[in-house]
Amino acid sequence: MTSIFEPVTVRGTRVRNRAWLAPLCQYSVDARDGVPTDWHLVHLGARATGGFGLVMTEATAVTPEGRITPHDTGLWNDAQATAWERITGFLASQGAIPAVQLAHAGRKASTTRPWRGGVPVDPDAGGWTPLAPSPSPYPGLTSPIAMTQAAIDATVRAFAAAASRAVDAGFEVVEVHAAHGYLLHEFLSPLSNGRTDSYGGSFRNRARLLIEVVDAVRAAIPDIRPLFVRLSATDWVDGGWTLDDTVALSALLADHGVDLVDLSSGGNDPGQRIPVGPGYQVPFARAVRAETGLRTAAVGLITEPSQAQAILDEGAADAVLLGRAALREPTWPVRAAHELGLPVPDAPYPVQYLRGAYRS
Ligand SMILES: Cc1cc2nc3c(=O)[nH]c(=O)nc-3n(C[C@H](O)[C@H](O)[C@H](O)COP(=O)(O)O)c2cc1C
């Protein structure tokens, strides 16, 4: 049995426990310049002081046109990196591992924030034309431009440059976002990739861009730094991307220096039918771990400490990521330690909060 509070070491990084903060877009950049703000410091910082072992940023864009909304964070310039450095410094000072999720929104770019409807941003209000594998839009969103070879090459370089800036800014883990119907998932899925060149058609061709990005990012970060990839394990649509594809891709990613895959699902087609329920995506983490031997992280309606511990006990994953539960309860790991009664080698409590510690 692996305790949720047993540290895990990936390459040169030791994470104090296996309860990790999932990437959570905050859409809280004020000046539309991709620079993280005090909101991000407090949001991520509170989860670090709350005991999460690894604290992952929201989807952080590698280019301006790769943002979901104009209020997303980025890492395409040095001003953004400098602002991130303040945040990573605080996370590390609290014993958490700072991790960044690097992303390109593809055809789902240039939308308003969810609480403003998530609709296309008007061009007069700063909206832009998204880039995608093919010109077909995500229903309801702006029609994208199909990427040229030059645009593909520039995007690969942008992922690598952002990864390099991330490491310089103090991030210890880089995750490439290839899920949820954003650019890299759009290339993977036959539902959104209608290309007839070497990036479309066969499985290997559809996986080509992700592999190029992974190779470029791996080369841009030191060997001691872990590289993760988030995948949508299935499109949940007939004729779409499947779990078998995910297993085959994960084996390929392992060969290209990826250390862990983080298994989410869906997001590429409004026709998806998802059987949402507690731990509904855990079987994907279990299958990839069992069939490839690669480390996995499970995510999706993992809310209770005993549930999280059971996922580790059965060997379905090496870590669990919490999203909405962590929004409700930034100190979830502290409660988990108390409820599970497990030894906690690295106390998740800042000394300033000791007088508020649970007493058994
Ligand atoms: C407010 C919000 C923002 C999110 N932003 C991202 C993101 O930036 N990148 C990503 O891969 N997933 C994102 N997700 C998905 C979460 O990482 C997670 O996979 C999902 O919420 C399921 O986990 P949960 O049931 O623990 O919330 C977001 C989810 C929410 C609720």
XYZ file of C-alpha atoms and ligand atoms in Angstrom:
391
model
C 0.000 0.000 0.000
C 1.304 3.436 -0.967
C 0.213 6.094 1.482
C -1.063 9.342 0.056
C 1.580 10.932 2.292
C 4.451 8.844 0.996
C 6.817 11.110 -0.946
C 7.394 10.313 -4.613
C 10.582 11.085 -6.515
C 10.493 11.708 -10.254
C 13.897 12.358 -11.829
C 15.482 14.966 -9.506
C 12.264 16.100 -7.893
C 10.931 14.752 -4.609
C 7.273 15.569 -4.011
C 6.263 15.442 -0.344
C 2.973 13.638 -0.958
C 0.605 12.391 -3.654
C -2.248 14.878 -3.249
C -1.655 17.390 -6.026
C -3.450 20.522 -7.170
C -5.024 20.130 -10.617
C -4.537 22.874 -13.213
C -7.388 25.369 -12.759
C -7.830 28.359 -15.085
C -8.513 31.500 -13.085
C -9.026 33.897 -16.013
C -7.657 36.583 -13.705
C -4.983 38.395 -15.680
C -5.985 42.044 -15.424
C -4.045 43.737 -18.192
C -4.599 41.064 -20.869
C -0.811 40.730 -21.004
C -0.504 37.149 -19.737
C 1.228 38.321 -16.539
C 0.052 36.445 -13.421
C -1.221 38.656 -10.623
C -1.632 38.685 -6.860
C -4.688 36.500 -7.429
C -2.464 33.722 -8.743
C -0.029 34.125 -5.853
C -2.821 33.814 -3.310
C -4.746 31.060 -5.145
C -1.708 28.843 -5.641
C -0.027 29.923 -2.416
C -3.026 28.960 -0.304
C -2.946 25.429 -1.736
C 0.783 25.197 -1.013
C 0.270 26.230 2.614
C -2.739 23.889 2.605
C -0.447 20.912 2.100
C -0.691 19.958 -1.576
C 2.525 18.229 -2.609
C 2.616 19.576 -6.141
C 0.880 22.795 -7.119
C 0.128 23.079 -10.828
C -0.612 26.370 -12.538
C -3.576 26.869 -14.792
C -3.208 26.347 -18.549
C -0.470 28.868 -19.304
C -0.292 29.927 -22.915
C 2.865 29.558 -24.979
C 1.730 32.217 -27.467
C -0.784 35.080 -27.268
C -3.103 33.396 -29.780
C -2.929 30.194 -27.708
C -4.923 31.726 -24.844
C -8.447 30.515 -24.165
C -9.428 34.024 -23.043
C -7.617 37.362 -23.016
C -7.347 36.929 -19.233
C -5.183 33.777 -19.294
C -1.640 33.618 -17.996
C 1.268 33.113 -20.378
C 4.955 32.324 -20.587
C 5.814 33.758 -23.976
C 7.902 36.636 -22.601
C 10.285 37.522 -19.807
C 7.896 39.875 -17.972
C 5.582 36.902 -17.442
C 8.481 34.737 -16.287
C 9.545 37.375 -13.760
C 6.026 37.512 -12.310
C 5.905 33.705 -12.097
C 9.243 33.661 -10.275
C 7.717 35.441 -7.285
C 4.971 32.798 -7.161
C 7.211 29.752 -7.574
C 9.477 31.118 -4.845
C 6.589 31.218 -2.416
C 5.299 27.744 -3.365
C 8.760 26.254 -2.875
C 9.181 28.054 0.457
C 6.096 26.177 1.647
C 7.469 22.795 0.631
C 5.307 22.429 -2.494
C 6.668 21.609 -5.932
C 5.837 24.374 -8.427
C 4.543 22.859 -11.679
C 3.439 24.663 -14.820
C 0.911 23.496 -17.382
C 1.928 24.783 -20.817
C -0.923 25.110 -23.264
C -2.199 26.254 -26.630
C -5.957 26.530 -26.946
C -6.090 25.886 -30.707
C -9.587 26.396 -32.124
C -11.011 26.956 -28.620
C -9.027 30.196 -28.268
C -10.359 33.762 -28.165
C -13.414 33.240 -25.989
C -14.810 35.288 -23.159
C -14.465 34.045 -19.594
C -16.896 31.282 -18.551
C -18.828 33.651 -16.318
C -19.278 35.895 -19.389
C -20.617 32.996 -21.440
C -17.447 31.536 -22.990
C -18.481 32.964 -26.376
C -16.175 34.295 -29.110
C -14.472 37.583 -28.224
C -15.567 40.267 -30.651
C -12.693 41.239 -33.001
C -13.333 44.899 -32.111
C -12.840 43.981 -28.460
C -9.482 42.300 -29.040
C -10.612 38.901 -30.339
C -8.361 37.008 -32.729
C -8.614 34.202 -35.286
C -7.638 30.876 -33.692
C -5.187 28.376 -35.171
C -6.093 24.693 -35.533
C -5.215 21.567 -37.528
C -8.214 22.111 -39.805
C -10.522 25.027 -40.596
C -13.579 23.440 -38.938
C -14.685 25.350 -35.834
C -15.632 23.960 -32.452
C -19.418 24.418 -32.611
C -20.355 27.930 -31.515
C -16.802 29.254 -31.609
C -14.790 31.205 -34.195
C -13.701 29.451 -37.407
C -9.958 28.801 -37.128
C -7.201 28.983 -39.721
C -5.607 25.637 -40.624
C -1.981 25.770 -39.523
C 0.759 25.952 -42.121
C 4.024 24.069 -41.632
C 5.587 27.383 -40.576
C 2.886 27.892 -37.932
C 3.398 24.348 -36.655
C 7.158 24.851 -36.423
C 6.681 28.180 -34.621
C 4.313 26.549 -32.123
C 6.806 23.781 -31.341
C 9.463 26.445 -30.758
C 7.045 28.409 -28.555
C 6.439 25.380 -26.302
C 10.196 24.888 -25.950
C 10.870 28.572 -25.237
C 8.091 28.675 -22.644
C 9.445 25.523 -20.987
C 12.907 27.020 -20.795
C 11.511 30.243 -19.272
C 9.463 28.139 -16.838
C 12.552 26.380 -15.513
C 14.391 29.699 -15.198
C 11.365 31.039 -13.289
C 11.582 28.233 -10.726
C 9.117 25.642 -11.995
C 10.354 22.139 -11.207
C 7.821 20.239 -13.306
C 6.515 21.021 -16.789
C 3.229 19.552 -17.993
C 2.215 19.745 -21.666
C -1.553 20.162 -22.010
C -2.736 17.781 -24.740
C -6.322 17.348 -23.497
C -9.764 18.970 -23.464
C -10.062 19.786 -27.164
C -7.191 22.256 -27.197
C -4.564 22.382 -29.941
C -2.565 19.204 -29.279
C -5.710 17.144 -28.629
C -7.222 18.585 -31.824
C -4.306 17.129 -33.758
C -4.626 13.752 -31.982
C -8.336 13.253 -32.568
C -9.735 12.212 -35.945
C -12.820 14.297 -35.074
C -10.866 17.558 -35.355
C -7.910 16.653 -37.556
C -8.785 16.466 -41.248
C -5.278 17.129 -42.519
C -3.885 15.241 -45.473
C -0.212 16.034 -44.817
C 2.171 14.263 -42.408
C 0.207 15.618 -39.399
C -3.111 13.972 -40.362
C -4.554 10.577 -41.202
C -2.760 7.752 -39.408
C -2.325 7.527 -35.631
C 1.404 8.237 -35.980
C 0.714 11.294 -38.111
C -1.902 12.677 -35.702
C 0.503 12.130 -32.798
C 3.374 13.805 -34.675
C 2.851 17.335 -33.350
C 2.609 16.221 -29.721
C 5.759 14.148 -30.091
C 7.562 17.104 -31.683
C 6.449 19.315 -28.791
C 7.524 16.728 -26.208
C 10.933 16.326 -27.864
C 11.431 20.092 -28.004
C 10.346 20.617 -24.396
C 12.432 17.680 -23.158
C 15.469 19.184 -24.909
C 14.722 22.627 -23.420
C 14.620 21.530 -19.781
C 17.353 19.870 -17.717
C 17.399 16.072 -17.451
C 16.645 16.306 -13.735
C 13.317 18.024 -14.380
C 10.177 15.880 -14.751
C 7.968 16.197 -17.831
C 4.255 15.355 -17.614
C 1.568 15.251 -20.323
C -2.168 15.664 -19.771
C -4.284 13.616 -22.169
C -7.990 13.239 -22.779
C -8.081 9.442 -22.594
C -11.203 9.305 -24.761
C -13.368 11.712 -26.755
C -16.460 9.831 -25.494
C -17.722 9.960 -29.107
C -17.985 7.111 -31.638
C -15.222 7.466 -34.216
C -13.130 9.647 -31.914
C -9.967 9.199 -29.870
C -10.095 6.072 -27.686
C -8.492 4.571 -24.597
C -6.591 2.148 -26.846
C -5.129 5.167 -28.651
C -4.214 6.653 -25.282
C -2.398 3.517 -24.158
C -0.450 3.353 -27.428
C 0.370 7.063 -27.245
C 1.467 6.823 -23.608
C 3.954 4.083 -24.496
C 5.318 6.365 -27.218
C 5.502 9.308 -24.815
C 7.484 7.198 -22.353
C 10.009 6.499 -25.112
C 10.307 10.257 -25.659
C 11.167 11.073 -22.062
C 7.746 11.748 -20.546
C 7.661 10.763 -16.875
C 3.942 10.771 -16.076
C 0.642 11.068 -17.893
C -2.281 12.813 -16.257
C -5.501 11.210 -17.477
C -8.520 13.399 -18.062
C -11.088 13.002 -20.857
C -13.394 14.733 -23.328
C -13.626 18.361 -24.358
C -13.225 18.008 -28.112
C -16.801 17.454 -29.258
C -20.116 18.639 -27.859
C -21.598 15.224 -28.780
C -19.625 13.581 -25.948
C -21.580 11.477 -23.465
C -19.655 11.290 -20.196
C -20.773 9.002 -17.360
C -19.797 11.522 -14.699
C -19.509 10.131 -11.173
C -16.979 9.730 -8.366
C -13.573 8.780 -9.789
C -15.046 8.284 -13.273
C -11.666 8.781 -14.993
C -9.642 6.568 -12.643
C -9.971 3.518 -14.977
C -7.945 5.456 -17.574
C -5.061 6.018 -15.157
C -5.265 2.374 -14.110
C -5.192 1.078 -17.712
C -2.265 3.241 -18.802
C -0.255 2.408 -15.668
C -0.933 -1.322 -16.004
C -0.323 -1.550 -19.739
C 2.667 0.760 -20.137
C 4.347 0.885 -16.724
C 4.390 4.664 -17.022
C 3.514 6.708 -13.927
C 0.003 8.130 -13.963
C -2.031 10.720 -12.118
C -5.780 10.283 -11.698
C -8.197 13.209 -11.786
C -11.934 13.799 -11.835
C -14.354 13.843 -8.919
C -11.831 12.655 -6.404
C -13.146 14.365 -3.308
C -12.725 12.191 -0.208
C -9.467 11.217 1.520
C -10.477 7.549 1.749
C -11.371 7.539 -1.960
C -7.997 9.050 -2.868
C -6.175 6.533 -0.688
C -8.111 3.642 -2.282
C -6.975 4.763 -5.759
C -3.355 4.530 -4.617
C -3.981 1.258 -2.756
C -5.244 -0.478 -5.870
C -2.278 0.828 -7.875
C -4.376 2.814 -10.334
C -2.162 5.884 -10.080
C 0.956 7.325 -8.500
C -0.818 10.516 -7.433
C -4.250 12.093 -7.419
C -5.067 15.575 -8.671
C -7.848 17.555 -7.057
C -9.657 20.374 -8.822
C -13.023 21.513 -7.520
C -12.546 19.945 -4.090
C -9.379 22.032 -3.793
C -11.274 25.163 -4.773
C -13.687 24.499 -1.929
C -11.032 23.428 0.554
C -7.473 24.716 0.053
C -6.325 22.704 3.094
C -7.735 19.367 1.863
C -4.447 17.478 2.478
C -4.387 18.640 6.088
C -7.851 17.193 6.665
C -6.878 14.045 4.769
C -3.888 13.512 7.062
C -6.153 13.842 10.078
C -8.966 11.640 8.765
C -6.745 8.873 7.444
C -4.526 8.868 10.518
C -1.499 8.091 8.365
C 2.045 9.104 9.236
C 2.970 12.332 7.446
C 6.751 12.428 6.984
C 6.691 16.023 5.766
C 4.123 17.863 7.888
C 1.790 19.743 5.592
C 1.281 22.468 8.174
C 3.017 25.836 8.195
C 4.246 26.594 11.707
C 2.146 29.740 11.713
C -0.961 27.509 11.617
C 0.084 24.905 14.185
C -2.338 26.166 16.781
C -5.140 25.370 14.341
C -3.989 21.772 13.851
C -6.496 18.952 14.215
C -6.279 17.214 17.578
C -7.088 13.537 17.606
C -12.422 26.304 -12.796
C -11.745 25.191 -13.538
C -10.653 25.485 -14.344
C -9.966 24.454 -15.010
N -8.845 24.750 -15.733
C -8.108 23.754 -16.282
C -6.852 24.024 -16.892
O -6.370 25.150 -16.914
N -6.189 22.974 -17.442
C -6.674 21.689 -17.398
O -6.039 20.773 -17.919
N -7.840 21.411 -16.797
C -8.551 22.407 -16.207
N -9.688 22.108 -15.521
C -10.021 20.696 -15.285
C -9.438 20.254 -13.927
O -8.016 20.260 -13.943
C -9.913 18.831 -13.556
O -9.408 17.931 -14.497
C -11.437 18.723 -13.508
O -11.999 19.814 -12.803
C -11.880 17.418 -12.880
O -11.367 17.292 -11.564
P -12.251 17.647 -10.251
O -13.481 16.806 -10.305
O -11.348 17.321 -9.091
O -12.590 19.104 -10.316
C -10.410 23.117 -14.896
C -11.528 22.838 -14.099
C -12.182 23.853 -13.416
C -13.351 23.508 -12.512
